PDB file of C-alpha atoms in Angstrom:
ATOM      1  CA  MET O1336     -48.662 -12.802 -10.338  1.00  0.00           C
ATOM      2  CA  THR O1337     -52.569 -12.372 -10.186  1.00  0.00           C
ATOM      3  CA  THR O1338     -54.878 -11.110 -13.111  1.00  0.00           C
ATOM      4  CA  GLY O1339     -54.235  -6.566 -12.028  1.00  0.00           C
ATOM      5  CA  GLN O1340     -51.876  -6.678  -9.773  1.00  0.00           C
ATOM      6  CA  HIS O1341     -48.579  -4.227 -10.292  1.00  0.00           C
ATOM      7  CA  PRO O1342     -45.332  -5.736  -9.539  1.00  0.00           C
ATOM      8  CA  THR O1343     -43.720  -4.355  -6.598  1.00  0.00           C
ATOM      9  CA  ALA O1344     -42.158  -0.718  -7.623  1.00  0.00           C
ATOM     10  CA  GLU O1345     -38.128  -1.672  -7.332  1.00  0.00           C
ATOM     11  CA  PRO O1346     -36.250   1.654  -5.555  1.00  0.00           C
ATOM     12  CA  GLU O1347     -33.902   2.719  -8.963  1.00  0.00           C
ATOM     13  CA  LEU O1348     -30.393   3.433  -8.168  1.00  0.00           C
ATOM     14  CA  GLY O1349     -28.767   6.738  -9.421  1.00  0.00           C
ATOM     15  CA  PRO O1350     -25.370   6.360 -11.042  1.00  0.00           C
ATOM     16  CA  GLU O1351     -24.638   8.370  -8.288  1.00  0.00           C
ATOM     17  CA  ASP O1352     -25.016   5.252  -6.343  1.00  0.00           C
ATOM     18  CA  GLU O1353     -24.146   1.818  -8.631  1.00  0.00           C
ATOM     19  CA  GLU O1354     -20.654   4.219  -9.221  1.00  0.00           C
ATOM     20  CA  ARG O1355     -19.819   5.772  -5.463  1.00  0.00           C
ATOM     21  CA  LEU O1356     -16.297   5.401  -4.533  1.00  0.00           C
ATOM     22  CA  PRO O1357     -15.421   4.551  -1.346  1.00  0.00           C
ATOM     23  CA  SER O1358     -14.818   7.326   0.564  1.00  0.00           C
ATOM     24  CA  LEU O1359     -11.101   8.604   1.301  1.00  0.00           C
ATOM     25  CA  ALA O1360     -11.047   7.632   5.017  1.00  0.00           C
ATOM     26  CA  GLU O1361     -12.489   3.854   3.896  1.00  0.00           C
ATOM     27  CA  GLN O1362      -9.911   4.255   1.010  1.00  0.00           C
ATOM     28  CA  MET O1363      -7.214   4.696   3.385  1.00  0.00           C
ATOM     29  CA  ALA O1364      -8.310   2.470   6.171  1.00  0.00           C
ATOM     30  CA  ASP O1365      -8.479  -0.919   3.526  1.00  0.00           C
ATOM     31  CA  GLN O1366      -4.818  -0.501   2.373  1.00  0.00           C
ATOM     32  CA  LEU O1367      -3.059   0.953   5.265  1.00  0.00           C
ATOM     33  CA  GLY O1368      -4.876  -2.139   7.744  1.00  0.00           C
ATOM     34  CA  GLY O1369      -6.299   0.292  10.077  1.00  0.00           C
ATOM     35  CA  TRP O1370      -4.478   1.131  12.884  1.00  0.00           C
ATOM     36  CA  ARG O1371      -4.418  -2.428  14.544  1.00  0.00           C
ATOM     37  CA  GLY O1372      -3.189  -3.245  10.194  1.00  0.00           C
ATOM     38  CA  LEU O1373      -0.186  -0.014  10.608  1.00  0.00           C
ATOM     39  CA  VAL O1374       0.767  -1.907  14.407  1.00  0.00           C
ATOM     40  CA  GLU O1375       0.678  -5.255  13.801  1.00  0.00           C
ATOM     41  CA  SER O1376       2.832  -4.824  10.551  1.00  0.00           C
ATOM     42  CA  SER O1377       5.844  -2.751  12.580  1.00  0.00           C
ATOM     43  CA  ILE O1378       5.893  -4.930  15.300  1.00  0.00           C
ATOM     44  CA  PRO O1379       8.116  -8.095  14.173  1.00  0.00           C
ATOM     45  CA  VAL O1380      10.786  -5.186  12.415  1.00  0.00           C
ATOM     46  CA  VAL O1381      10.485  -3.393  16.414  1.00  0.00           C
ATOM     47  CA  VAL O1382      11.058  -6.346  18.231  1.00  0.00           C
ATOM     48  CA  PHE O1383      14.211  -7.228  16.221  1.00  0.00           C
ATOM     49  CA  VAL O1384      15.964  -3.890  16.281  1.00  0.00           C
ATOM     50  CA  ILE O1385      15.200  -4.446  19.931  1.00  0.00           C
ATOM     51  CA  ALA O1386      16.432  -7.591  20.635  1.00  0.00           C
ATOM     52  CA  ASN O1387      19.900  -7.787  18.473  1.00  0.00           C
ATOM     53  CA  VAL O1388      20.282  -4.728  20.706  1.00  0.00           C
ATOM     54  CA  VAL O1389      20.350  -6.016  24.210  1.00  0.00           C
ATOM     55  CA  GLY O1390      21.032  -9.360  22.847  1.00  0.00           C
ATOM     56  CA  GLU O1391      22.466 -11.062  19.539  1.00  0.00           C
ATOM     57  CA  LEU O1392      21.261 -11.838  16.341  1.00  0.00           C
ATOM     58  CA  ARG O1393      20.389 -14.751  15.849  1.00  0.00           C
ATOM     59  CA  PRO O1394      17.673 -15.195  18.822  1.00  0.00           C
ATOM     60  CA  ALA O1395      16.576 -11.330  17.787  1.00  0.00           C
ATOM     61  CA  VAL O1396      15.305 -13.626  14.548  1.00  0.00           C
ATOM     62  CA  ILE O1397      13.732 -16.324  16.550  1.00  0.00           C
ATOM     63  CA  ALA O1398      11.922 -12.940  18.630  1.00  0.00           C
ATOM     64  CA  SER O1399      11.035 -11.056  15.103  1.00  0.00           C
ATOM     65  CA  VAL O1400      10.141 -14.898  13.063  1.00  0.00           C
ATOM     66  CA  ALA O1401       7.668 -16.124  15.791  1.00  0.00           C
ATOM     67  CA  VAL O1402       6.255 -12.214  16.528  1.00  0.00           C
ATOM     68  CA  ALA O1403       4.951 -12.200  13.020  1.00  0.00           C
ATOM     69  CA  LEU O1404       3.756 -16.141  12.909  1.00  0.00           C
ATOM     70  CA  LEU O1405       1.940 -15.065  16.094  1.00  0.00           C
ATOM     71  CA  ILE O1406      -0.175 -12.115  14.548  1.00  0.00           C
ATOM     72  CA  ALA O1407      -1.002 -13.898  11.774  1.00  0.00           C
ATOM     73  CA  GLY O1408      -2.473 -16.996  13.614  1.00  0.00           C
ATOM     74  CA  LEU O1409      -4.320 -14.852  15.605  1.00  0.00           C
ATOM     75  CA  ARG O1410      -6.196 -12.985  12.667  1.00  0.00           C
ATOM     76  CA  LEU O1411      -6.662 -16.721  11.209  1.00  0.00           C
ATOM     77  CA  ALA O1412      -8.340 -17.120  14.583  1.00  0.00           C
ATOM     78  CA  GLN O1413     -10.863 -13.909  14.782  1.00  0.00           C
ATOM     79  CA  ARG O1414     -11.020 -14.793  11.285  1.00  0.00           C
ATOM     80  CA  ARG O1415     -10.121 -10.855  10.372  1.00  0.00           C
ATOM     81  CA  PRO O1416      -8.979 -10.276   6.666  1.00  0.00           C
ATOM     82  CA  VAL O1417      -4.994 -11.566   7.014  1.00  0.00           C
ATOM     83  CA  ARG O1418      -3.288 -10.120   4.235  1.00  0.00           C
ATOM     84  CA  HIS O1419      -1.130  -7.099   5.835  1.00  0.00           C
ATOM     85  CA  ALA O1420      -0.393  -9.982   7.974  1.00  0.00           C
ATOM     86  CA  VAL O1421       1.011 -12.648   5.618  1.00  0.00           C
ATOM     87  CA  ASN O1422       2.065  -9.704   3.703  1.00  0.00           C
ATOM     88  CA  GLY O1423       4.889  -9.018   6.928  1.00  0.00           C
ATOM     89  CA  LEU O1424       5.169 -12.060   7.637  1.00  0.00           C
ATOM     90  CA  PHE O1425       6.360 -12.870   3.666  1.00  0.00           C
ATOM     91  CA  GLY O1426       9.174  -9.866   4.453  1.00  0.00           C
ATOM     92  CA  ILE O1427      10.510 -11.423   7.606  1.00  0.00           C
ATOM     93  CA  ALA O1428      10.563 -14.383   6.647  1.00  0.00           C
ATOM     94  CA  ILE O1429      12.981 -13.942   4.078  1.00  0.00           C
ATOM     95  CA  GLY O1430      14.933 -11.439   5.937  1.00  0.00           C
ATOM     96  CA  ALA O1431      15.247 -13.609   9.131  1.00  0.00           C
ATOM     97  CA  ALA O1432      16.400 -16.249   6.151  1.00  0.00           C
ATOM     98  CA  ILE O1433      19.257 -14.682   4.587  1.00  0.00           C
ATOM     99  CA  ALA O1434      20.047 -12.588   8.123  1.00  0.00           C
ATOM    100  CA  TRP O1435      20.226 -16.531   9.480  1.00  0.00           C
ATOM    101  CA  ARG O1436      22.764 -17.623   7.156  1.00  0.00           C
ATOM    102  CA  THR O1437      24.634 -14.678   6.649  1.00  0.00           C
ATOM    103  CA  GLY O1438      25.327 -13.757  10.495  1.00  0.00           C
ATOM    104  CA  ASN O1439      24.404 -10.109   9.315  1.00  0.00           C
ATOM    105  CA  GLU O1440      21.716  -8.483  11.260  1.00  0.00           C
ATOM    106  CA  ARG O1441      21.728  -5.264   8.399  1.00  0.00           C
ATOM    107  CA  ASP O1442      21.169  -8.833   5.909  1.00  0.00           C
ATOM    108  CA  PHE O1443      17.987  -8.691   7.764  1.00  0.00           C
ATOM    109  CA  TYR O1444      16.434  -5.817   5.924  1.00  0.00           C
ATOM    110  CA  LEU O1445      18.002  -5.834   2.413  1.00  0.00           C
ATOM    111  CA  PRO O1446      15.316  -7.982   1.088  1.00  0.00           C
ATOM    112  CA  GLY O1447      13.577  -4.629   1.540  1.00  0.00           C
ATOM    113  CA  ILE O1448      16.140  -2.562   0.382  1.00  0.00           C
ATOM    114  CA  LEU O1449      15.950  -4.850  -3.434  1.00  0.00           C
ATOM    115  CA  TYR O1450      11.366  -4.566  -3.226  1.00  0.00           C
ATOM    116  CA  GLY O1451      12.280  -0.390  -2.600  1.00  0.00           C
ATOM    117  CA  ILE O1452      14.702  -0.442  -5.068  1.00  0.00           C
ATOM    118  CA  GLY O1453      13.089  -2.269  -8.065  1.00  0.00           C
ATOM    119  CA  TYR O1454       9.893  -0.586  -7.421  1.00  0.00           C
ATOM    120  CA  GLY O1455      10.525   2.484  -7.206  1.00  0.00           C
ATOM    121  CA  LEU O1456      12.321   2.012 -11.420  1.00  0.00           C
ATOM    122  CA  ALA O1457       8.378   0.389 -11.907  1.00  0.00           C
ATOM    123  CA  LEU O1458       7.160   3.378 -11.257  1.00  0.00           C
ATOM    124  CA  LEU O1459       8.838   5.987 -13.043  1.00  0.00           C
ATOM    125  CA  LEU O1460       9.481   3.270 -15.454  1.00  0.00           C
ATOM    126  CA  SER O1461       5.792   2.855 -16.210  1.00  0.00           C
ATOM    127  CA  ALA O1462       5.672   6.772 -15.887  1.00  0.00           C
ATOM    128  CA  ALA O1463       7.742   7.457 -18.804  1.00  0.00           C
ATOM    129  CA  VAL O1464       5.925   4.916 -22.196  1.00  0.00           C
ATOM    130  CA  ARG O1465       2.381   6.237 -20.681  1.00  0.00           C
ATOM    131  CA  GLN O1466       0.914   3.198 -18.932  1.00  0.00           C
ATOM    132  CA  PRO O1467       1.813   4.229 -15.031  1.00  0.00           C
ATOM    133  CA  LEU O1468       1.174   2.362 -12.074  1.00  0.00           C
ATOM    134  CA  VAL O1469      -1.036   4.002 -10.102  1.00  0.00           C
ATOM    135  CA  GLY O1470      -3.655   4.191 -12.224  1.00  0.00           C
ATOM    136  CA  TRP O1471      -3.698   0.097 -13.039  1.00  0.00           C
ATOM    137  CA  ILE O1472      -3.473   0.214  -9.376  1.00  0.00           C
ATOM    138  CA  TRP O1473      -6.432   2.224  -8.839  1.00  0.00           C
ATOM    139  CA  SER O1474      -8.110   0.261 -11.131  1.00  0.00           C
ATOM    140  CA  VAL O1475      -7.883  -3.096  -9.466  1.00  0.00           C
ATOM    141  CA  LEU O1476      -8.577  -1.905  -5.928  1.00  0.00           C
ATOM    142  CA  VAL O1477     -10.597   0.999  -6.592  1.00  0.00           C
ATOM    143  CA  ALA O1478     -12.325   1.533  -9.300  1.00  0.00           C
ATOM    144  CA  LYS O1479     -13.204  -2.447  -9.646  1.00  0.00           C
ATOM    145  CA  GLY O1480     -10.598  -3.693 -12.633  1.00  0.00           C
ATOM    146  CA  LYS O1481     -12.234  -0.311 -14.692  1.00  0.00           C
ATOM    147  CA  SER O1482      -9.830   1.365 -16.442  1.00  0.00           C
ATOM    148  CA  GLU O1483     -11.823   4.022 -18.639  1.00  0.00           C
ATOM    149  CA  TRP O1484      -9.254   6.527 -16.572  1.00  0.00           C
ATOM    150  CA  ARG O1485      -7.582   5.466 -19.989  1.00  0.00           C
ATOM    151  CA  ASP O1486      -9.723   7.634 -22.366  1.00  0.00           C
ATOM    152  CA  ASP O1487      -9.469  10.774 -19.965  1.00  0.00           C
ATOM    153  CA  PRO O1488      -6.156  13.215 -20.717  1.00  0.00           C
ATOM    154  CA  ARG O1489      -6.787  14.572 -17.723  1.00  0.00           C
ATOM    155  CA  LEU O1490      -6.923  11.745 -15.359  1.00  0.00           C
ATOM    156  CA  VAL O1491      -3.369   9.904 -17.197  1.00  0.00           C
ATOM    157  CA  ARG O1492      -1.734  13.528 -17.593  1.00  0.00           C
ATOM    158  CA  THR O1493      -2.134  12.283 -12.824  1.00  0.00           C
ATOM    159  CA  PHE O1494      -1.854   9.574 -12.486  1.00  0.00           C
ATOM    160  CA  THR O1495       1.974   9.417 -14.284  1.00  0.00           C
ATOM    161  CA  GLN O1496       2.202  12.384 -12.156  1.00  0.00           C
ATOM    162  CA  LEU O1497       1.559  10.522  -9.384  1.00  0.00           C
ATOM    163  CA  THR O1498       3.392   7.160 -10.439  1.00  0.00           C
ATOM    164  CA  VAL O1499       6.306   9.701 -10.793  1.00  0.00           C
ATOM    165  CA  LEU O1500       5.680  11.488  -7.100  1.00  0.00           C
ATOM    166  CA  TRP O1501       5.654   7.519  -5.712  1.00  0.00           C
ATOM    167  CA  GLY O1502       8.805   6.587  -7.351  1.00  0.00           C
ATOM    168  CA  VAL O1503      11.109   9.483  -6.386  1.00  0.00           C
ATOM    169  CA  VAL O1504      10.342   8.849  -2.840  1.00  0.00           C
ATOM    170  CA  TRP O1505      10.617   5.472  -3.061  1.00  0.00           C
ATOM    171  CA  LEU O1506      13.877   5.004  -4.175  1.00  0.00           C
ATOM    172  CA  ALA O1507      14.655   8.497  -2.396  1.00  0.00           C
ATOM    173  CA  LYS O1508      13.269   6.250   0.779  1.00  0.00           C
ATOM    174  CA  VAL O1509      15.456   3.094   0.361  1.00  0.00           C
ATOM    175  CA  GLY O1510      18.084   5.461  -0.532  1.00  0.00           C
ATOM    176  CA  VAL O1511      18.503   5.816   3.045  1.00  0.00           C
ATOM    177  CA  GLN O1512      18.133   3.066   3.846  1.00  0.00           C
ATOM    178  CA  ALA O1513      20.746   1.641   1.453  1.00  0.00           C
ATOM    179  CA  GLY O1514      23.369   3.903   2.217  1.00  0.00           C
ATOM    180  CA  LEU O1515      23.040   3.119   5.889  1.00  0.00           C
ATOM    181  CA  TYR O1516      22.803  -0.826   5.110  1.00  0.00           C
ATOM    182  CA  LEU O1517      26.124   0.401   2.964  1.00  0.00           C
ATOM    183  CA  ALA O1518      27.347   1.958   6.167  1.00  0.00           C
ATOM    184  CA  HIS O1519      26.863  -1.383   8.512  1.00  0.00           C
ATOM    185  CA  GLN O1520      24.834   1.833  10.094  1.00  0.00           C
ATOM    186  CA  ASP O1521      22.800  -1.338  11.730  1.00  0.00           C
ATOM    187  CA  THR O1522      20.898  -0.100  14.435  1.00  0.00           C
ATOM    188  CA  ALA O1523      20.012   2.528  12.687  1.00  0.00           C
ATOM    189  CA  LEU O1524      19.360   0.941   9.520  1.00  0.00           C
ATOM    190  CA  GLY O1525      16.434  -0.662  11.761  1.00  0.00           C
ATOM    191  CA  VAL O1526      15.264   2.420  13.084  1.00  0.00           C
ATOM    192  CA  ALA O1527      15.687   4.101   9.665  1.00  0.00           C
ATOM    193  CA  ARG O1528      12.900   1.060   8.038  1.00  0.00           C
ATOM    194  CA  LEU O1529      10.271   1.983  10.959  1.00  0.00           C
ATOM    195  CA  ALA O1530      10.433   5.500  10.676  1.00  0.00           C
ATOM    196  CA  LEU O1531      10.337   5.598   6.226  1.00  0.00           C
ATOM    197  CA  GLY O1532       8.115   2.417   6.326  1.00  0.00           C
ATOM    198  CA  TYR O1533       4.481   4.202   6.755  1.00  0.00           C
ATOM    199  CA  PRO O1534       4.524   7.375   7.508  1.00  0.00           C
ATOM    200  CA  PRO O1535       5.874   8.140   3.935  1.00  0.00           C
ATOM    201  CA  TYR O1536       2.932   5.806   2.770  1.00  0.00           C
ATOM    202  CA  ALA O1537       0.439   6.715   4.114  1.00  0.00           C
ATOM    203  CA  LEU O1538       1.229  10.501   2.904  1.00  0.00           C
ATOM    204  CA  LEU O1539       1.907   9.199  -0.433  1.00  0.00           C
ATOM    205  CA  LEU O1540      -2.096   7.246  -0.322  1.00  0.00           C
ATOM    206  CA  LEU O1541      -3.831  10.185   1.060  1.00  0.00           C
ATOM    207  CA  ILE O1542      -2.347  12.680  -2.065  1.00  0.00           C
ATOM    208  CA  THR O1543      -3.283   9.711  -4.816  1.00  0.00           C
ATOM    209  CA  ILE O1544      -6.930   9.468  -3.193  1.00  0.00           C
ATOM    210  CA  TRP O1545      -7.322  12.790  -2.057  1.00  0.00           C
ATOM    211  CA  THR O1546      -6.034  13.979  -5.815  1.00  0.00           C
ATOM    212  CA  VAL O1547      -7.776  11.486  -8.521  1.00  0.00           C
ATOM    213  CA  ARG O1548     -11.558  12.437  -6.202  1.00  0.00           C
ATOM    214  CA  ARG O1549     -10.753  15.925  -7.045  1.00  0.00           C
ATOM    215  CA  VAL O1550     -10.141  15.437 -10.672  1.00  0.00           C
ATOM    216  CA  THR O1551     -11.977  12.568 -11.082  1.00  0.00           C
ATOM    217  CA  ARG O1552     -15.140  15.449  -9.296  1.00  0.00           C
ATOM    218  CA  GLU O1553     -14.324  18.145 -12.428  1.00  0.00           C
ATOM    219  CA  THR O1554     -13.914  16.090 -14.991  1.00  0.00           C
ATOM    220  CA  ALA O1555     -17.622  14.616 -14.560  1.00  0.00           C
ATOM    221  CA  PRO O1556     -20.013  15.620 -17.257  1.00  0.00           C
ATOM    222  CA  THR O1557     -22.366  18.147 -14.787  1.00  0.00           C
ATOM    223  CA  PRO O1558     -26.674  16.582 -15.298  1.00  0.00           C
ATOM    224  CA  LEU O1559     -29.008  18.397 -17.113  1.00  0.00           C
ATOM    225  CA  PRO O1560     -31.311  20.973 -16.060  1.00  0.00           C
ATOM    226  CA  GLY O1561     -35.142  18.185 -14.855  1.00  0.00           C
ATOM    227  CA  ALA O1562     -33.253  15.015 -15.656  1.00  0.00           C
TER     228      ALA O1562
END
């Protein structure tokens, strides 16, 4: 820098720019994978249900796994995020392996039922010990690892209530599937898996994001006049 030359002024970032949270729509799209993610995650289950109704178990298993692999491969080829595709492929593969081994089509859904029971109980337990799992997930996925909400009693209470809501809904929907599983209602179980998959999840996400953003805005300090 030469003498007398002033440094170029850098635009100052205000607190709102530094701490701006993604919009509600952005957060919903990220967690659900957008409409494409919703559709792609459902296709292997739809293929299994239809193929199993019109044909036999093992061709249905092969078809569902093949479709899941194809979806994951297309995402990789297009250099798109594969998180949702990989999660779906993992769940499909485990269920398919169990159903193939036992020869019972309803076992295709067993891993999802067991996972749902474990997840629902973990949510309720975390709320009971005042370490609400929804709050920690929020810290990881939205707040960039920050956990200041632990120092705010109102946010702790909010996340605890939301965690209980998630746990109750999760156990309720998995309870319906478990009942159909025990009643050997295989086709109805497949329909329930689809109907009770993303719709309740999307609704819970919407409630969670809207509630936390509202509470955060209400507890944010009001800037002093002229500051």
